[in-house]
Short mmCIF file of N, CA and C in Angstrom, two decimals:
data_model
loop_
_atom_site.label_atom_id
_atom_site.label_comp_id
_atom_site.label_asym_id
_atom_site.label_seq_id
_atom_site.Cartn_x
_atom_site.Cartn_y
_atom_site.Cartn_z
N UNK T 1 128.04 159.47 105.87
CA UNK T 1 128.57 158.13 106.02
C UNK T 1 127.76 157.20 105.12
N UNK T 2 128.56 156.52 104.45
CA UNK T 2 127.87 155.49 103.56
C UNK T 2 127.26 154.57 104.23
N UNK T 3 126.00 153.75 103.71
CA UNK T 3 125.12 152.44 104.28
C UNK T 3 126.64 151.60 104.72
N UNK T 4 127.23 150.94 103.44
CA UNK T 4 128.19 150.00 103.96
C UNK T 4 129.01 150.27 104.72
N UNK T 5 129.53 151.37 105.03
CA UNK T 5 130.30 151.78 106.12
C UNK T 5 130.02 151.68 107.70
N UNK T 6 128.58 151.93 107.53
CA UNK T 6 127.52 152.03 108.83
C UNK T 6 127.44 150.86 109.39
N UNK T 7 127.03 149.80 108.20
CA UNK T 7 127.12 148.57 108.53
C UNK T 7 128.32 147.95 108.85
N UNK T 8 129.43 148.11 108.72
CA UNK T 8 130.70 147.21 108.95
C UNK T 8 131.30 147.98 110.49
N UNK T 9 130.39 149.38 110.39
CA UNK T 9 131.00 149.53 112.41
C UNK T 9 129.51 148.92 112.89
N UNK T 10 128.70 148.54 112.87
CA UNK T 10 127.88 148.18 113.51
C UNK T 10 127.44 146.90 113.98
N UNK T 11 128.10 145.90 112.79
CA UNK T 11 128.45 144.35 112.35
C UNK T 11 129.06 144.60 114.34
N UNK T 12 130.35 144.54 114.74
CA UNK T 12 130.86 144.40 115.65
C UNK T 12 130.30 144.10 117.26
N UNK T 13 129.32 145.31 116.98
CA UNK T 13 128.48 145.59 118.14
C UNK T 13 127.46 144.18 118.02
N UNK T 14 126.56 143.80 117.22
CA UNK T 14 125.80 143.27 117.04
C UNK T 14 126.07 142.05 117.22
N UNK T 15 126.83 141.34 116.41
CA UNK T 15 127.30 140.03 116.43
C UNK T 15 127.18 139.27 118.27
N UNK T 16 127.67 139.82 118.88
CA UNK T 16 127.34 139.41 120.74
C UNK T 16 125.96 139.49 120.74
N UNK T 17 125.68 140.54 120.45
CA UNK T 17 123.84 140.88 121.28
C UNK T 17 122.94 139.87 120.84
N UNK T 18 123.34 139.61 119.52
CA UNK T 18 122.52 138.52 118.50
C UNK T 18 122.82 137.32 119.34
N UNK T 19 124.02 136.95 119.58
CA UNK T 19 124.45 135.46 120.20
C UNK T 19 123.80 135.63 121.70
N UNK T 20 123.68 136.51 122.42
CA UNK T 20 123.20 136.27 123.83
C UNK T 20 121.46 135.92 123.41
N UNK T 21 120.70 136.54 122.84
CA UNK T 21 119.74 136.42 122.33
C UNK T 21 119.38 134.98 121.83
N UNK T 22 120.27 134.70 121.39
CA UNK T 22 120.04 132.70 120.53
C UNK T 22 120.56 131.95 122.09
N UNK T 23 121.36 132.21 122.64
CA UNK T 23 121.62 131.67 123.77
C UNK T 23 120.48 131.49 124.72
N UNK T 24 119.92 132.89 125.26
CA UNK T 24 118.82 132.78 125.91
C UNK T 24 117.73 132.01 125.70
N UNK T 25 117.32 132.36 124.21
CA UNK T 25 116.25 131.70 123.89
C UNK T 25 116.78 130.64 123.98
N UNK T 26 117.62 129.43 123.58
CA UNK T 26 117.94 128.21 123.63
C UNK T 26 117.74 128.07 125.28
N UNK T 27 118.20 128.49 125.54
CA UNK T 27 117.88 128.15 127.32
C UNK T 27 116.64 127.78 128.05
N UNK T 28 116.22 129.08 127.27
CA UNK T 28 114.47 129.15 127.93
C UNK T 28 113.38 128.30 126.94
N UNK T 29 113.85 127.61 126.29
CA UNK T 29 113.19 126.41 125.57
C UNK T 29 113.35 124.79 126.39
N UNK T 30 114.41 124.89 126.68
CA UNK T 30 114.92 123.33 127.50
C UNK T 30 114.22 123.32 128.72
N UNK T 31 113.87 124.03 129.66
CA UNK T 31 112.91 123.65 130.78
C UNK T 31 111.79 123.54 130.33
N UNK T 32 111.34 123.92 128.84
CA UNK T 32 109.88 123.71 128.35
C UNK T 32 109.92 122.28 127.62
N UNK T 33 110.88 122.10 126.80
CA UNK T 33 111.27 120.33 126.41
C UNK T 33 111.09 119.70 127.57
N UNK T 34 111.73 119.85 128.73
CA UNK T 34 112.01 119.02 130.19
C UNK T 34 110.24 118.95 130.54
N UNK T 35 109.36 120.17 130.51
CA UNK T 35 108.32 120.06 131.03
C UNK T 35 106.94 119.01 129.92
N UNK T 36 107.49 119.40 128.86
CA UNK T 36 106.89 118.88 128.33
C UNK T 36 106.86 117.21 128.21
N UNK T 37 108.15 116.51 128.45
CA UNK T 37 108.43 115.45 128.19
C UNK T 37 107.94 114.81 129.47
N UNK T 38 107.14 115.51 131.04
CA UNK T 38 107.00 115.04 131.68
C UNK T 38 105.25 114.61 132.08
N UNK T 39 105.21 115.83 130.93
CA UNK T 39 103.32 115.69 131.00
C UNK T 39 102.91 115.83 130.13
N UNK T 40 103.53 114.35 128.97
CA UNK T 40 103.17 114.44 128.06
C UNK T 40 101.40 114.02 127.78
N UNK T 41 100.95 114.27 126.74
CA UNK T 41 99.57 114.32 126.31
C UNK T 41 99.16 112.64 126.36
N UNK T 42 99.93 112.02 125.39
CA UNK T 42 99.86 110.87 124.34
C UNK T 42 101.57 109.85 125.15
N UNK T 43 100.76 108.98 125.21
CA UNK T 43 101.69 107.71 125.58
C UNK T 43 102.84 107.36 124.91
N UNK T 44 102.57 107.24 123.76
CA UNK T 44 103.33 107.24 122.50
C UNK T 44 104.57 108.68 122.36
N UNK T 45 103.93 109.79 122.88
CA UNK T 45 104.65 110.92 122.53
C UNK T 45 105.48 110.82 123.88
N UNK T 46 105.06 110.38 125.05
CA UNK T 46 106.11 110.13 125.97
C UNK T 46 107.36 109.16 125.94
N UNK T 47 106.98 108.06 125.16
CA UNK T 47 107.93 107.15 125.23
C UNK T 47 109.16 107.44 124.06
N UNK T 48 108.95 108.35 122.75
CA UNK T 48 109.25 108.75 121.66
C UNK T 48 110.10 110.26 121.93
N UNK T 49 109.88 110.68 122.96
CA UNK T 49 110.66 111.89 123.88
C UNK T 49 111.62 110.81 124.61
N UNK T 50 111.32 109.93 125.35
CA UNK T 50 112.23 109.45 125.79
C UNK T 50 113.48 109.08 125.36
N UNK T 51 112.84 108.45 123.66
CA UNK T 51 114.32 107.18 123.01
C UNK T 51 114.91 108.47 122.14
N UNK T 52 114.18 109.23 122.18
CA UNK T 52 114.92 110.44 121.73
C UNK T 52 116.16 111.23 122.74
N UNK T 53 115.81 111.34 123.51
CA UNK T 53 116.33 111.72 124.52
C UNK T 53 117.66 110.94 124.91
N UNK T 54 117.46 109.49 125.15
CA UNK T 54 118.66 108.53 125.09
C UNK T 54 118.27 108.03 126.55
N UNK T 55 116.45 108.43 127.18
CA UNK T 55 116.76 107.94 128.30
C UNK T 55 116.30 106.60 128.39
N UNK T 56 116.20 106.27 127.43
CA UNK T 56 115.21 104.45 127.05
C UNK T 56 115.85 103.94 125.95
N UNK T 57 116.18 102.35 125.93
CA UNK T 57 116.28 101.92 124.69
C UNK T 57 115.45 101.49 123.85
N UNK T 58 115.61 101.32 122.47
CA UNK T 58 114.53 101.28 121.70
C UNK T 58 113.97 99.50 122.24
N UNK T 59 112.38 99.05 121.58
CA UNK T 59 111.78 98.22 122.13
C UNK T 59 112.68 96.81 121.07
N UNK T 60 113.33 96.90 120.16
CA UNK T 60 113.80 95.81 119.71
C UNK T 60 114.97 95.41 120.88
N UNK T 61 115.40 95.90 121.76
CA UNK T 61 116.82 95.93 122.00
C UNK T 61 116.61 94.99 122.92
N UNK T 62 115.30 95.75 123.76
CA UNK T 62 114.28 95.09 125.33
C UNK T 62 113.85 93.57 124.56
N UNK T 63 113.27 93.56 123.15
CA UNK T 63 112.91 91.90 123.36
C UNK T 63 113.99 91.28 123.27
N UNK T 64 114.88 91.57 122.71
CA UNK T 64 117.01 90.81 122.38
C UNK T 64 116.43 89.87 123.77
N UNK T 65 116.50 90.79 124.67
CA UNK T 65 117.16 91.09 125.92
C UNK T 65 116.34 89.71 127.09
N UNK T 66 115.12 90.18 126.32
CA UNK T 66 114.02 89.50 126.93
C UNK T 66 114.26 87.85 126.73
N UNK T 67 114.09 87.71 125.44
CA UNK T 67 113.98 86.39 124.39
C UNK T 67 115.57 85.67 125.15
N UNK T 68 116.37 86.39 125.19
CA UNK T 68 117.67 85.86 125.71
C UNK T 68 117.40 84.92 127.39
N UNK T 69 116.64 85.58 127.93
CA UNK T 69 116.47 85.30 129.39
C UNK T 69 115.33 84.43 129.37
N UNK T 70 114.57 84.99 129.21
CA UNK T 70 112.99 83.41 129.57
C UNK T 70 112.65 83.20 128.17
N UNK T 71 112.56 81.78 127.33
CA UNK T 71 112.07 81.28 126.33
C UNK T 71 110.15 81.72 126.17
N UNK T 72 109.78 81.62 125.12
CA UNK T 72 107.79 81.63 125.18
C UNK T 72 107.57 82.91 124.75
N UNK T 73 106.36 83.25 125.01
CA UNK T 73 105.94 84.07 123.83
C UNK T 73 105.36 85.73 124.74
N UNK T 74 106.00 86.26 124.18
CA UNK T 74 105.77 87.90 124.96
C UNK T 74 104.57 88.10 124.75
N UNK T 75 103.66 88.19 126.11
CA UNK T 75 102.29 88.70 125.42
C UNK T 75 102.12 89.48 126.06
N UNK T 76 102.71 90.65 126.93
CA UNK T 76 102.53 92.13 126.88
C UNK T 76 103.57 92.93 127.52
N UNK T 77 103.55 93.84 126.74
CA UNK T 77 104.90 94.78 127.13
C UNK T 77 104.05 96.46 127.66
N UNK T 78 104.69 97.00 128.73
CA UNK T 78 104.01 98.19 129.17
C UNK T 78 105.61 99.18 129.18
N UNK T 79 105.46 100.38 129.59
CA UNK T 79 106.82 101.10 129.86
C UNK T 79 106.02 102.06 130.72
N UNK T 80 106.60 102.01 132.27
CA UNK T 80 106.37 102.68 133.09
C UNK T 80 107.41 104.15 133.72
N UNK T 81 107.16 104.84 134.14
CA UNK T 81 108.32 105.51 134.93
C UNK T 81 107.96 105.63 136.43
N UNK T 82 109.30 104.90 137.05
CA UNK T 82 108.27 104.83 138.26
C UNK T 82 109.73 105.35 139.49
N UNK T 83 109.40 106.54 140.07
CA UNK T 83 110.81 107.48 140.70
C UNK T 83 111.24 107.89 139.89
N UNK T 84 111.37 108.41 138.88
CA UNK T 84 112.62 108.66 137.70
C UNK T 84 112.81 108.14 136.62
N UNK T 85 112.43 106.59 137.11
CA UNK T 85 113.39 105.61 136.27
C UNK T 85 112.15 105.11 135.08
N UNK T 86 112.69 104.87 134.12
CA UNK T 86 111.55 103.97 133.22
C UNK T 86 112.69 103.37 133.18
N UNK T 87 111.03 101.91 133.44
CA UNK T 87 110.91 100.77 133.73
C UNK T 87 110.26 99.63 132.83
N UNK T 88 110.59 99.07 131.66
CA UNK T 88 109.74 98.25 130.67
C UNK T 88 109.17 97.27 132.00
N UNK T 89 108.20 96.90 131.69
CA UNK T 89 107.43 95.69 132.19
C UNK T 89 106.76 94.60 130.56
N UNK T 90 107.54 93.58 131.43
CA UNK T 90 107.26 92.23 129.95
C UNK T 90 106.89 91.27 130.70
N UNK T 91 105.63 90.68 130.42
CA UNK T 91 104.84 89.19 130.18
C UNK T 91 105.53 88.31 129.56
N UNK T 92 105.87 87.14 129.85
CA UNK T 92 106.09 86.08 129.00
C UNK T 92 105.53 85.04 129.29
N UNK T 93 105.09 84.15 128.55
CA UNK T 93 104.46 82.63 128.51
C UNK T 93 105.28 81.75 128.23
N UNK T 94 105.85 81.23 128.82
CA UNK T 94 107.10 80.37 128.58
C UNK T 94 105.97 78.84 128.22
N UNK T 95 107.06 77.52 127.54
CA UNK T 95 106.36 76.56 127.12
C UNK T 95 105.73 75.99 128.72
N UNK T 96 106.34 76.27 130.05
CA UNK T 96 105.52 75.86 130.87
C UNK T 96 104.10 75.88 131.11
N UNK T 97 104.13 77.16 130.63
CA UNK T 97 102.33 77.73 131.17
C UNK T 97 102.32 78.57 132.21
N UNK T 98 103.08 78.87 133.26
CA UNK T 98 103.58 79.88 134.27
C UNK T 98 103.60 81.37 133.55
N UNK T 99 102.90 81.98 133.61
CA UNK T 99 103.11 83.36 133.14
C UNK T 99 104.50 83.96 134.26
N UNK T 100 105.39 84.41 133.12
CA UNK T 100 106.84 85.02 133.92
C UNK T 100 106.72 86.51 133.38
N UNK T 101 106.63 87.46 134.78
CA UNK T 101 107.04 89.00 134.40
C UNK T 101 108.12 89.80 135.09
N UNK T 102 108.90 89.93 133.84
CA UNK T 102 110.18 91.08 134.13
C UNK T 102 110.38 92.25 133.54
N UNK T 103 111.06 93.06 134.98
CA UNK T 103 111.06 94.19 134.89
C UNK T 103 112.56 94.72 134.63
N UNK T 104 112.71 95.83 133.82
CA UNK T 104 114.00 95.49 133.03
C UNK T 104 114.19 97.10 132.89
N UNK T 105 115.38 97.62 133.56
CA UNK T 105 115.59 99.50 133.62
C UNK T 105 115.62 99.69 132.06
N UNK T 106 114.62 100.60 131.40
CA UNK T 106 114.57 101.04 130.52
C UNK T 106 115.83 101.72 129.46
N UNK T 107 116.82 101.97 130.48
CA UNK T 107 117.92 102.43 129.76
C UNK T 107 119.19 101.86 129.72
N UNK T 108 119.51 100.93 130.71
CA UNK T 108 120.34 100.03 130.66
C UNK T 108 120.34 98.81 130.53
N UNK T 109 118.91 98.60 130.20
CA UNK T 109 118.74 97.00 130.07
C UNK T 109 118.83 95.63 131.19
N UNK T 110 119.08 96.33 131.81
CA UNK T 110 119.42 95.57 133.84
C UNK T 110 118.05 94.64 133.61
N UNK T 111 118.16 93.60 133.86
CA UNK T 111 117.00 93.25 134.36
C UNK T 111 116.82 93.42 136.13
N UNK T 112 115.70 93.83 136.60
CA UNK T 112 115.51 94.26 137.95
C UNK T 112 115.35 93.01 139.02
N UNK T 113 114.17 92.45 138.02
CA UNK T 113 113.02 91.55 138.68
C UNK T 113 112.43 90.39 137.85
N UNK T 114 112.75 89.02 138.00
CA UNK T 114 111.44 88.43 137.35
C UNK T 114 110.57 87.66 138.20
N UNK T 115 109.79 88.00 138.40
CA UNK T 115 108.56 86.81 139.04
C UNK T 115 107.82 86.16 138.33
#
């Protein structure tokens, strides 16, 4: 039997075994993405898994959002996850002098809370 012959009955067989194989492995990578994105190392690498992910919006979207609702000057922004959910937390200094902080669902933009 010729090589190419060998190969074109064998092509048949293979083609599945190969795909369950890429399947699996694709599988058994995503609970390691999932694990990883939950304990992540670096702050930065958590929040950057997130907007990747689609479970956060990016931070221009949060000041839109912000600047729209209380006037003054953002002087600190944190991103928490707190149950599940990330949660931006924003400072603002409005021209009053009252420091105002709201909390705003990271992925839908809701504002939650401002005190």
């Amino acid at each position: 039997m010729s090589a190419s012959l060998l190969h074109l009955r064998l092509r048949p067989r293979l083609l599945p075994a190969l795909a369950a194989v890429f399947l699996a492995g694709t599988l058994a990578c995503a609970p390691a993405q999932a694990r990883d994105r939950d304990n992540c190392k670096k702050d930065q690498d958590c929040a950057r898994a997130a907007l990747m992910q689609g479970e956060i919006r990016p931070l221009s979207a949060v000041l839109g959002v912000v600047r729209d609702k209380v006037p003054g000057d953002i002087i600190e922004i944190e991103l928490d996850r707190d149950d599940g959910i990330w949660i931006y937390e924003v400072k603002v200094l409005p021209p009053s002098g009252h420091r105002k902080k709201l909390e705003i669902d990271a992925r839908t933009l809701e504002i939650l809370k401002i005190k």
